[in-house]
mmCIF file of C-alpha atoms in Angstrom:
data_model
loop_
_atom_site.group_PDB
_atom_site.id
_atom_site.type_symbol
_atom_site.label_atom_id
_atom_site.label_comp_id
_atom_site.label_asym_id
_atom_site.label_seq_id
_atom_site.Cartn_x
_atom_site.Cartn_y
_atom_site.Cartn_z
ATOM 1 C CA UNK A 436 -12.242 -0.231 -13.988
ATOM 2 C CA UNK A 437 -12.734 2.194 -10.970
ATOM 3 C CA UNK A 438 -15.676 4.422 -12.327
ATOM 4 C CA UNK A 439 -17.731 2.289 -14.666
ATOM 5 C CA UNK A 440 -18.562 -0.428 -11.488
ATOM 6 C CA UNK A 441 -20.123 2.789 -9.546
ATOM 7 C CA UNK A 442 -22.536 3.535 -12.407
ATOM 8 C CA UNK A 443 -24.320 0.541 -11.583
ATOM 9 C CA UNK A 444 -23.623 -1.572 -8.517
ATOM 10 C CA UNK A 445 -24.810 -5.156 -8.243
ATOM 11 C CA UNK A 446 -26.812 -6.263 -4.900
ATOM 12 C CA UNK A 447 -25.449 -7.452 -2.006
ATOM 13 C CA UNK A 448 -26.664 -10.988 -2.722
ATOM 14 C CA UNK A 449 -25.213 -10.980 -6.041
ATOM 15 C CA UNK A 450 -22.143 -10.347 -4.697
ATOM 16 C CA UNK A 451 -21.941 -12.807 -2.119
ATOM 17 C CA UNK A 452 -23.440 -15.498 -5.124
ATOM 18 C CA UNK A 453 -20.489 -14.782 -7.301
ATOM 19 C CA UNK A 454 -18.265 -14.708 -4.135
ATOM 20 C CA UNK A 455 -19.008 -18.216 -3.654
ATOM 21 C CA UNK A 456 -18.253 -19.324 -7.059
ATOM 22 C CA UNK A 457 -14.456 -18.633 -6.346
ATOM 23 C CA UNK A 458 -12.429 -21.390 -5.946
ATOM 24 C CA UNK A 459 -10.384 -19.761 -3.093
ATOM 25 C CA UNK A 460 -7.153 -21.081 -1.555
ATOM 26 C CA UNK A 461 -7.125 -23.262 -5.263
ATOM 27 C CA UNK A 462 -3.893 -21.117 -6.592
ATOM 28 C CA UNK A 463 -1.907 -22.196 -2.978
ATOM 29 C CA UNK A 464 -0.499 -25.031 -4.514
ATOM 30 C CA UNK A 465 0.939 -22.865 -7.769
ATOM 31 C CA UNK A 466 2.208 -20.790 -5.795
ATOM 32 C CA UNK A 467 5.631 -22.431 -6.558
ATOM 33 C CA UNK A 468 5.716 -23.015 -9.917
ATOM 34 C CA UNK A 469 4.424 -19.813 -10.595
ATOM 35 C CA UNK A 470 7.416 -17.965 -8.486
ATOM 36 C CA UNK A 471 9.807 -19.910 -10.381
ATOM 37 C CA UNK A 472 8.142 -18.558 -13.697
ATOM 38 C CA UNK A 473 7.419 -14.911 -12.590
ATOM 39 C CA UNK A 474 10.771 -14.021 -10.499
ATOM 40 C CA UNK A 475 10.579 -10.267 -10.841
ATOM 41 C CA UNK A 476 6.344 -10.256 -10.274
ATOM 42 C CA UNK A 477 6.751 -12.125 -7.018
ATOM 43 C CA UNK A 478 10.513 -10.133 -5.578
ATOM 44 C CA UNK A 479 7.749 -7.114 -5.668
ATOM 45 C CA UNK A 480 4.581 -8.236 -4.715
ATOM 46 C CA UNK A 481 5.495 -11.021 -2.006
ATOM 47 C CA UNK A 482 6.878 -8.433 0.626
ATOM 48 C CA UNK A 483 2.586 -6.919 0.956
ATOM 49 C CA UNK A 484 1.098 -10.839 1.106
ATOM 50 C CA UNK A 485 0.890 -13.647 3.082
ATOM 51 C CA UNK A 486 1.670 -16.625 0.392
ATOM 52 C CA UNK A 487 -1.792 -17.707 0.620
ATOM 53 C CA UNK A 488 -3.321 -14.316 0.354
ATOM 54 C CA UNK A 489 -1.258 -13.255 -2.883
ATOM 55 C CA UNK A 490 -2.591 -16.868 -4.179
ATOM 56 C CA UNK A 491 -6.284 -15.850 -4.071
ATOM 57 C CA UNK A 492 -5.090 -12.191 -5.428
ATOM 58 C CA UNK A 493 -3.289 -13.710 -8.337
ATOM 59 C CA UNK A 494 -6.609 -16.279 -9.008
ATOM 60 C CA UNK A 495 -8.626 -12.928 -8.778
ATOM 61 C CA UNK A 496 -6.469 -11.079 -11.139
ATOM 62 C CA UNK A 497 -6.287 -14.037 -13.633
ATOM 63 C CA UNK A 498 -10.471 -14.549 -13.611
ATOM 64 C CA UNK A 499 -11.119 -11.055 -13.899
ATOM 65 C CA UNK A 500 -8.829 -9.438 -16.496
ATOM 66 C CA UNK A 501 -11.075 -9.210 -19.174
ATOM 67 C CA UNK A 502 -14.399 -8.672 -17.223
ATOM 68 C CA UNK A 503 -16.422 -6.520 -18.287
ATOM 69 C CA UNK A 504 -17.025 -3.368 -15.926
ATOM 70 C CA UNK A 505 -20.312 -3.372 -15.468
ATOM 71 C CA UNK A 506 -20.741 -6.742 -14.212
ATOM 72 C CA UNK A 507 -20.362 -8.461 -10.910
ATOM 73 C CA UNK A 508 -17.092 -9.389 -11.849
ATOM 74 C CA UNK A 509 -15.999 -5.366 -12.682
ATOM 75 C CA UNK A 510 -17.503 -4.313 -9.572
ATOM 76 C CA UNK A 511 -15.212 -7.434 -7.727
ATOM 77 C CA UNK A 512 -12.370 -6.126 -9.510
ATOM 78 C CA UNK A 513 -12.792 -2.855 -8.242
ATOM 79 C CA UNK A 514 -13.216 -3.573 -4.482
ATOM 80 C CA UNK A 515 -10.509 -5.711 -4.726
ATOM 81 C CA UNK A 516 -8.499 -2.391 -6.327
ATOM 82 C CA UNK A 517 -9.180 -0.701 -3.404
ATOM 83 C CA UNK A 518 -8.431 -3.233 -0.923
ATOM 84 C CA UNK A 519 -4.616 -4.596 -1.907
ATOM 85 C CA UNK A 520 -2.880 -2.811 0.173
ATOM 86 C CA UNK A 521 -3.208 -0.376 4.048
ATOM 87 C CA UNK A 522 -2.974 0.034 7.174
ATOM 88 C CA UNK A 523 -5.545 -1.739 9.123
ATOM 89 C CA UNK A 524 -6.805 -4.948 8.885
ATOM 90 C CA UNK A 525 -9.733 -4.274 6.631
ATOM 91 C CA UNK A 526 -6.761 -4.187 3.872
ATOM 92 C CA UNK A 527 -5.346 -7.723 2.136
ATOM 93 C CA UNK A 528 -1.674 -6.524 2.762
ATOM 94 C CA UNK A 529 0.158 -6.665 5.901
ATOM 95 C CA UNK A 530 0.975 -3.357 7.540
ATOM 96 C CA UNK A 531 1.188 -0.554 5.219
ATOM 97 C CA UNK A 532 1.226 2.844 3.840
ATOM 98 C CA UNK A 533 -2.308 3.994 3.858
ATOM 99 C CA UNK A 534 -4.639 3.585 1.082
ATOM 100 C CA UNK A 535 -4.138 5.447 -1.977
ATOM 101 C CA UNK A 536 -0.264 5.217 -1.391
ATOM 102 C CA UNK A 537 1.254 2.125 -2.228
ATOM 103 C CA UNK A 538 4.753 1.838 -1.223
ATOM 104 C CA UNK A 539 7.330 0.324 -3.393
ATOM 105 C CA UNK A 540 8.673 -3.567 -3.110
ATOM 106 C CA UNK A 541 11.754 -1.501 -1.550
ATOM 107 C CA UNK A 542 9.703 0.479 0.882
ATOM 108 C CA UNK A 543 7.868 -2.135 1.435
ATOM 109 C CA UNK A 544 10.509 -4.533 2.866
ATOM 110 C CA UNK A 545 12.064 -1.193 5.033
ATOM 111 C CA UNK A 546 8.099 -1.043 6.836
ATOM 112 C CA UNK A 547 8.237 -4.895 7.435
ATOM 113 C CA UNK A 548 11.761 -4.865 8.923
ATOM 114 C CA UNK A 549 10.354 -1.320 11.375
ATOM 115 C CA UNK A 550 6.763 -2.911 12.297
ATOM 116 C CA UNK A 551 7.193 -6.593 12.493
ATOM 117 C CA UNK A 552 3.878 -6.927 12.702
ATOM 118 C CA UNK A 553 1.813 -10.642 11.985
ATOM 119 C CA UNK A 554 2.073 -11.522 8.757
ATOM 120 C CA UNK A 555 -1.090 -13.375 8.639
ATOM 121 C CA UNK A 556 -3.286 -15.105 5.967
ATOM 122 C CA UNK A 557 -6.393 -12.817 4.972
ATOM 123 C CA UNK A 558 -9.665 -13.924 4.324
ATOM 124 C CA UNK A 559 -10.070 -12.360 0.715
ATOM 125 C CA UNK A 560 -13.887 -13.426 0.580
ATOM 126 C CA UNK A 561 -14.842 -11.433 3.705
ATOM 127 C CA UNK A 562 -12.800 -8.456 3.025
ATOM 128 C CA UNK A 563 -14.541 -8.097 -0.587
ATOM 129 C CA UNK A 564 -18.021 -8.831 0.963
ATOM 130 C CA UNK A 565 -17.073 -6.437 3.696
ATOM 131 C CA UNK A 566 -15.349 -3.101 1.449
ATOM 132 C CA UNK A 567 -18.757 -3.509 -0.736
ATOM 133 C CA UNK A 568 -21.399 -3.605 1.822
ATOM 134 C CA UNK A 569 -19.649 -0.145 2.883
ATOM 135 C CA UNK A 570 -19.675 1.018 -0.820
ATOM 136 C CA UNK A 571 -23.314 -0.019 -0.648
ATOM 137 C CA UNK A 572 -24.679 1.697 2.346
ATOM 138 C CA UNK A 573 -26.152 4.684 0.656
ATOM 139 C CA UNK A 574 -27.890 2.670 -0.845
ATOM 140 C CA UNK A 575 -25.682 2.799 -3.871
ATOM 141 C CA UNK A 576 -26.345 5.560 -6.866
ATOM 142 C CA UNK A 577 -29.746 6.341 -9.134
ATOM 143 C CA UNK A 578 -29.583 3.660 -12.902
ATOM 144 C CA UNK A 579 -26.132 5.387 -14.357
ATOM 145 C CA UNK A 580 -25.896 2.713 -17.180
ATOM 146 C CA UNK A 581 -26.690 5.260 -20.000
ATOM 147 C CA UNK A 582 -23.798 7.237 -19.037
ATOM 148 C CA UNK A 583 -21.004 7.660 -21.194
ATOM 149 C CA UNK A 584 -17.084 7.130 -19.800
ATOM 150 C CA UNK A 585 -14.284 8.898 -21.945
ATOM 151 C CA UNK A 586 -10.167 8.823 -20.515
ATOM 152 C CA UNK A 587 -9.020 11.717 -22.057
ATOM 153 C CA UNK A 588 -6.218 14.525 -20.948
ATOM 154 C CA UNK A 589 -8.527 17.216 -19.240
ATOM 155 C CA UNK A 590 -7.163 19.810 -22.340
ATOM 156 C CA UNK A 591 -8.250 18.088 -25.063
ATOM 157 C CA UNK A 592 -12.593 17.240 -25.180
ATOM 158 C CA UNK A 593 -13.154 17.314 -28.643
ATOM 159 C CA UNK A 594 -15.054 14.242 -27.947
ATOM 160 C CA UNK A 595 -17.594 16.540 -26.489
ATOM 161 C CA UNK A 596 -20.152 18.665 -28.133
ATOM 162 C CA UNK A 597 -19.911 22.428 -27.785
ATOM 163 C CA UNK A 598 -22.302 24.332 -25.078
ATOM 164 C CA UNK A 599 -23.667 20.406 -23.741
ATOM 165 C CA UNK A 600 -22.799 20.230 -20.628
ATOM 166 C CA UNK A 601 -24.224 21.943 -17.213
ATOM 167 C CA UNK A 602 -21.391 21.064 -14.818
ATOM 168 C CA UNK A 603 -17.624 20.257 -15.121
ATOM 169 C CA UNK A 604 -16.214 19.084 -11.866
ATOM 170 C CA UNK A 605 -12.607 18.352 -11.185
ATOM 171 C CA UNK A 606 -9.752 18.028 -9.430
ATOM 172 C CA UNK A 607 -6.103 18.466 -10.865
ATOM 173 C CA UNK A 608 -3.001 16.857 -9.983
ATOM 174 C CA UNK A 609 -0.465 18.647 -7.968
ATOM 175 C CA UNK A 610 2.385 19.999 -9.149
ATOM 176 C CA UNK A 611 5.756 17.248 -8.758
ATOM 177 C CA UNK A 612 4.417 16.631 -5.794
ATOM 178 C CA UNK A 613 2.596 13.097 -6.419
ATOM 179 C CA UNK A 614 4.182 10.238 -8.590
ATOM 180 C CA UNK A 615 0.786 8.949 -9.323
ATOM 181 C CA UNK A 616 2.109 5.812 -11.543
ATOM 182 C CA UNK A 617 3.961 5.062 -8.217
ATOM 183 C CA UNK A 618 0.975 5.369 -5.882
ATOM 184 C CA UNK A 619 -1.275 3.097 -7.994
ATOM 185 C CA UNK A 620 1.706 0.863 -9.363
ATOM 186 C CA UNK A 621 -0.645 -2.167 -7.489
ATOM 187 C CA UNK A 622 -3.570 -1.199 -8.875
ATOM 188 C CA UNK A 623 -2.504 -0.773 -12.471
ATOM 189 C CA UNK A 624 -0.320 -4.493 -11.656
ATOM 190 C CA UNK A 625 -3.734 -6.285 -10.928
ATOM 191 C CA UNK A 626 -5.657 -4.336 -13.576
ATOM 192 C CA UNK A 627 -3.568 -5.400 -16.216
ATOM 193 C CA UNK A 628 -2.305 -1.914 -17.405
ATOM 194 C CA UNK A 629 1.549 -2.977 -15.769
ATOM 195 C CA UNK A 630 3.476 -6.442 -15.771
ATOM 196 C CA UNK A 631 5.714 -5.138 -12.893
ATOM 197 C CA UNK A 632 6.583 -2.867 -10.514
ATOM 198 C CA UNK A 633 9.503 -0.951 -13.134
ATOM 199 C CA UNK A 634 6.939 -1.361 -15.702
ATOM 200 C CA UNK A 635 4.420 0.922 -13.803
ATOM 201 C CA UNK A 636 6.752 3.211 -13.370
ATOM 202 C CA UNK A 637 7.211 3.655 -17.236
ATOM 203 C CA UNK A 638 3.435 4.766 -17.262
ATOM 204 C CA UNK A 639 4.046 8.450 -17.907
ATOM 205 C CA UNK A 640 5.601 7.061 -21.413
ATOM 206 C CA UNK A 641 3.303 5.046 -21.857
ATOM 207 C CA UNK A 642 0.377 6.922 -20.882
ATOM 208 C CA UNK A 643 0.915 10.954 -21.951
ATOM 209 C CA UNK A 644 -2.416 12.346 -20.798
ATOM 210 C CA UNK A 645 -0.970 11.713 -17.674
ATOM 211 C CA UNK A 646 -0.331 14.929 -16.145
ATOM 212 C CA UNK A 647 3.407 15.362 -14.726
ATOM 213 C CA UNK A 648 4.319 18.980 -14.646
ATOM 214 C CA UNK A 649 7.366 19.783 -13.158
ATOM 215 C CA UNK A 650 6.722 23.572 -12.740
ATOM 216 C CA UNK A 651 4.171 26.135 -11.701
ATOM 217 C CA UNK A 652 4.871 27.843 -15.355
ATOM 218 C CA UNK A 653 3.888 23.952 -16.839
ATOM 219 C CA UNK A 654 0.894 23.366 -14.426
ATOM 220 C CA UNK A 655 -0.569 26.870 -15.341
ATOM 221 C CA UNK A 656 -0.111 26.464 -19.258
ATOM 222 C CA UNK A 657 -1.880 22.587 -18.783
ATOM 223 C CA UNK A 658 -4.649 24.214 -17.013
ATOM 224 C CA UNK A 659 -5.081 26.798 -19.374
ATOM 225 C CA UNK A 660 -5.600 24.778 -21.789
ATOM 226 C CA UNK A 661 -8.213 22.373 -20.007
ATOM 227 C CA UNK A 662 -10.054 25.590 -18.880
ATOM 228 C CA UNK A 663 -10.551 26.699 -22.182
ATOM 229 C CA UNK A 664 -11.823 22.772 -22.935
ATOM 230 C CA UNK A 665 -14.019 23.357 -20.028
ATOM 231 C CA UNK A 666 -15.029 27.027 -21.087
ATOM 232 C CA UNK A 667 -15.958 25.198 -24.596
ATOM 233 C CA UNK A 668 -18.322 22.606 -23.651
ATOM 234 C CA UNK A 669 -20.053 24.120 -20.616
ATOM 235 C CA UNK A 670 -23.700 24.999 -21.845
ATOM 236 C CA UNK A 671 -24.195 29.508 -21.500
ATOM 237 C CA UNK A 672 -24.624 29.766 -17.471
ATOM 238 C CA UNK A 673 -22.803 26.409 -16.636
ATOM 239 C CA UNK A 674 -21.129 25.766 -13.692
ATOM 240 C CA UNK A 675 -17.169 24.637 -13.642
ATOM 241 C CA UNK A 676 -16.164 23.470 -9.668
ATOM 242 C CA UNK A 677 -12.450 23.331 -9.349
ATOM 243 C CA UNK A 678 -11.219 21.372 -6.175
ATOM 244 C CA UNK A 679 -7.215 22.849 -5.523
ATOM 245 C CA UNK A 680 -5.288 22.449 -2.370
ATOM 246 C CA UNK A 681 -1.613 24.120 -1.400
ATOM 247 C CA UNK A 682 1.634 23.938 -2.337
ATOM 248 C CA UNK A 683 4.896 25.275 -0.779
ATOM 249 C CA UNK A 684 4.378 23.440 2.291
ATOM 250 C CA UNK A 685 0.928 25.129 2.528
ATOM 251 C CA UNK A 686 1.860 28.845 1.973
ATOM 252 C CA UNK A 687 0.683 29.361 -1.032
ATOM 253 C CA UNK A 688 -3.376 28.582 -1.657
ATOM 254 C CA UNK A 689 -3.982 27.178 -5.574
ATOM 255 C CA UNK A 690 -7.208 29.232 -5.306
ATOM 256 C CA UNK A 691 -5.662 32.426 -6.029
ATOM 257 C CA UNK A 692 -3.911 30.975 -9.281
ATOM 258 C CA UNK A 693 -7.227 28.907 -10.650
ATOM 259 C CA UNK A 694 -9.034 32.325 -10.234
ATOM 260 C CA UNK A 695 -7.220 33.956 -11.921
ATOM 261 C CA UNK A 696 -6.323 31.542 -14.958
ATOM 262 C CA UNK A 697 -10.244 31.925 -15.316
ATOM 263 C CA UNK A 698 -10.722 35.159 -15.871
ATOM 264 C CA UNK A 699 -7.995 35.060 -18.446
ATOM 265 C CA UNK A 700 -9.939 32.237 -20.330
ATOM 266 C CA UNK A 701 -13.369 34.328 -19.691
ATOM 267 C CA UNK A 702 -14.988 32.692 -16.942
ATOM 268 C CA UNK A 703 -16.678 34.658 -14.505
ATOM 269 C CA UNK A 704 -15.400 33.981 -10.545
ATOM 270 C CA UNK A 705 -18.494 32.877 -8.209
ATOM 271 C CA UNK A 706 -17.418 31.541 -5.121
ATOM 272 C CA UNK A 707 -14.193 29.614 -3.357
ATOM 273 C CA UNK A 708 -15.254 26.997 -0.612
ATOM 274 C CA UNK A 709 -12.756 26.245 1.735
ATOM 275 C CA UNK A 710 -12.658 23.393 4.232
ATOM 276 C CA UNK A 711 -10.137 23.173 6.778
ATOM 277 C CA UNK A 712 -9.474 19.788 8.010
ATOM 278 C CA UNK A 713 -7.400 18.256 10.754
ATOM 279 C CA UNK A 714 -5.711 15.084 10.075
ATOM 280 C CA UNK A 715 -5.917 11.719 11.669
ATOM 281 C CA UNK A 716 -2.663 9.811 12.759
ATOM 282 C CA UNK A 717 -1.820 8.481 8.730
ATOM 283 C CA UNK A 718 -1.158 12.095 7.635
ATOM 284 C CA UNK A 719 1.633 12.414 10.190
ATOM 285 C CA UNK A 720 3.471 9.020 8.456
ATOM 286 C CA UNK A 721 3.940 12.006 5.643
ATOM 287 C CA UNK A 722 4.816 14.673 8.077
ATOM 288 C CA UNK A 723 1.730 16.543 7.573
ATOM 289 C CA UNK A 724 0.940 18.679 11.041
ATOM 290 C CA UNK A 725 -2.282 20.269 11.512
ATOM 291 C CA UNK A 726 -2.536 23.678 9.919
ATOM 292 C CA UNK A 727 1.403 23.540 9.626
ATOM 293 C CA UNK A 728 2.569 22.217 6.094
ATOM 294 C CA UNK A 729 0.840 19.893 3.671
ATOM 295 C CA UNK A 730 -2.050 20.397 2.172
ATOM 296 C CA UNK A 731 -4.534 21.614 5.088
ATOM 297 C CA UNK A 732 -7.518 22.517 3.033
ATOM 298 C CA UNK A 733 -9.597 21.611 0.199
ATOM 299 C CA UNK A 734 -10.565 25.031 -1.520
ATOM 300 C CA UNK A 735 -12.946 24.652 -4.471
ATOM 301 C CA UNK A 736 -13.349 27.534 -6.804
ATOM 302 C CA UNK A 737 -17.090 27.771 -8.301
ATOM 303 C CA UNK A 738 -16.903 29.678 -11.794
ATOM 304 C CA UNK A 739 -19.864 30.097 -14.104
ATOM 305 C CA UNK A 740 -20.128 30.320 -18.325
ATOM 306 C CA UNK A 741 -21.434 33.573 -18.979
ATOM 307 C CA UNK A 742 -24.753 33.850 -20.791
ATOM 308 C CA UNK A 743 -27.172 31.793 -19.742
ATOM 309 C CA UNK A 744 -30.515 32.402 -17.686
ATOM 310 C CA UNK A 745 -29.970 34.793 -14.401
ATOM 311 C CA UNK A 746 -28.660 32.676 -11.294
ATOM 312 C CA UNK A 747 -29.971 34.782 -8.033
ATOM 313 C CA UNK A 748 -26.550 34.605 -6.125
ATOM 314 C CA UNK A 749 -27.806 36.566 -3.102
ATOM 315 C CA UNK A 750 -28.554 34.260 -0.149
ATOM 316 C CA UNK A 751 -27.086 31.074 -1.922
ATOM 317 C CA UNK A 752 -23.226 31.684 -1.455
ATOM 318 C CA UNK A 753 -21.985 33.829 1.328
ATOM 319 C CA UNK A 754 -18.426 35.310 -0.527
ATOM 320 C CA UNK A 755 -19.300 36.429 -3.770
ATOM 321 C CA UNK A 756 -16.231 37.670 -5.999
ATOM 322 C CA UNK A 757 -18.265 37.949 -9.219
#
């Protein structure tokens, strides 16, 4: 639903042609009915929309269920994915939590009561039109469509051939520091993946290659064991980019750890990147000060297969731990 769309993105004018082809405002008049039907849906969705708004959002949600995601309609689905809920206007909720943190009903209701801000009607055409001629100013990506999509845990690629692959690039989760079924509880709701609100939160159940470790000891054993995955596919000379913040209220860099998890698995160390940022004004709603606590940089460790042809490091990366 979120990747496939990317691979290959309709035109602009094929969006706005199957824009038009919505019957918006049409689900206003359910809206009733379908509260009386759907108690528990509507308790935790109705404190993020205006009445209207969650209308179009449920006629959205109802059209494109089954869509397939490389169509117009998968690529609508997505936008819309990353549009339910923020801070700014540019987002179909009222005020709240920035993207990629969607607050609970019960949080929710606790920002309403604090900001008080309009709770006005959004126009969902424009906002879809608008999010995806911002996706689309690159110029979009090269003809993806022969590319192949697995969801599999990160430790287990059997699905993938042996020494095939030139570059593995990822990112892991932290370590019980993000609820990710509870920051995407909306997104899974309109995908289809959760009924509710308490249903999305019985994802990790539902949904085991969903990593949740509780402990450094559990995060270092799970990323063991996708290194090794990694080690496995990756082609003699191939390249394996990590992308790790820090924990401990940013004393302790996951660099350090990654590195050395990869020389036990027999990768050889290249390079660690580091970018230091400085936050804008939605990292302080978290408590996140500049180069105080949080998560102030984005370090990602380069390793390399070895075998392979010779790679002339010298003049390419400045800090070479080989």
């Amino acid at each position: 639903m979120i990747v496939a769309p990317r691979l290959s993105p309709p035109s602009m004018a094929q969006i706005k042609e199957r824009l038009s082809f919505f019957k918006w405002g049409s689900w206003s008049r359910r809206m009733g009915r379908w509260e009386r039907k759907n108690p528990v849906e509507y308790g935790d969705l109705s404190p993020f929309f205006h009445k209207d708004t969650l209308a179009d959002v449920l006629m959205l949600r109802d059209m494109l269920c089954d869509c397939d995601p490389h169509s117009v309609d998968g690529w609508i689905r997505m936008v819309v994915m990353a549009i339910l809920t923020g801070h700014s206007p540019g987002f179909l909720s009222r005020y709240s939590l920035p993207p990629g943190n969607t607050a609970s009903p019960e949080a929710q209701r606790s920002i309403n009561a604090k900001y008080d801000k309009m709770f006005e009607r959004k126009d969902v055409s424009a906002l879809i039109e608008a999010k995806s001629a911002r996706f689309l100013a690159g110029g979009g990506v090269a003809d993806l469509t022969g590319s192949r999509l697995f969801v599999r845990s990160a430790d287990d690629l059997s699905i993938v051939s042996g020494n095939s692959v030139q570059l593995v690039m990822t990112s892991p989760p932290f370590v019980d520091v993000i609820d990710y079924a509870k920051e995407n509880w909306m997104r899974m709701w309109f995908g289809g993946v959760a009924k509710t609100y308490s249903h999305a939160m019985q994802a990790q159940s539902r949904f085991p290659q969903i990593w949740n470790s509780s402990s450094m000891a559990g995060w270092e054993d799970l990323m063991n064991a996708s290194m090794r995955e990694m080690l496995r596919i990756l082609k003699p000379g191939g390249f394996a980019a990590i992308e790790v913040g820090e924990i401990r209220k940013g004393s302790e860099p996951l660099d350090e750890r990654v590195t050395r998890l990869a020389k036990e698995v027999g990768f050889l160390p290249v390079s660690v990147f580091i970018n230091s940022q400085k936050f804008t004004k939605a990292a302080h709603i978290w408590g996140v000060n500049n180069q105080v606590k949080g998560t102030n940089t984005n370090r990602i460790v380069l390793l390399r297969k070895p075998g392979g042809p010779l790679f002339d490091y010298a003049g390419t990366f400045s800090d070479l731990s080989l």
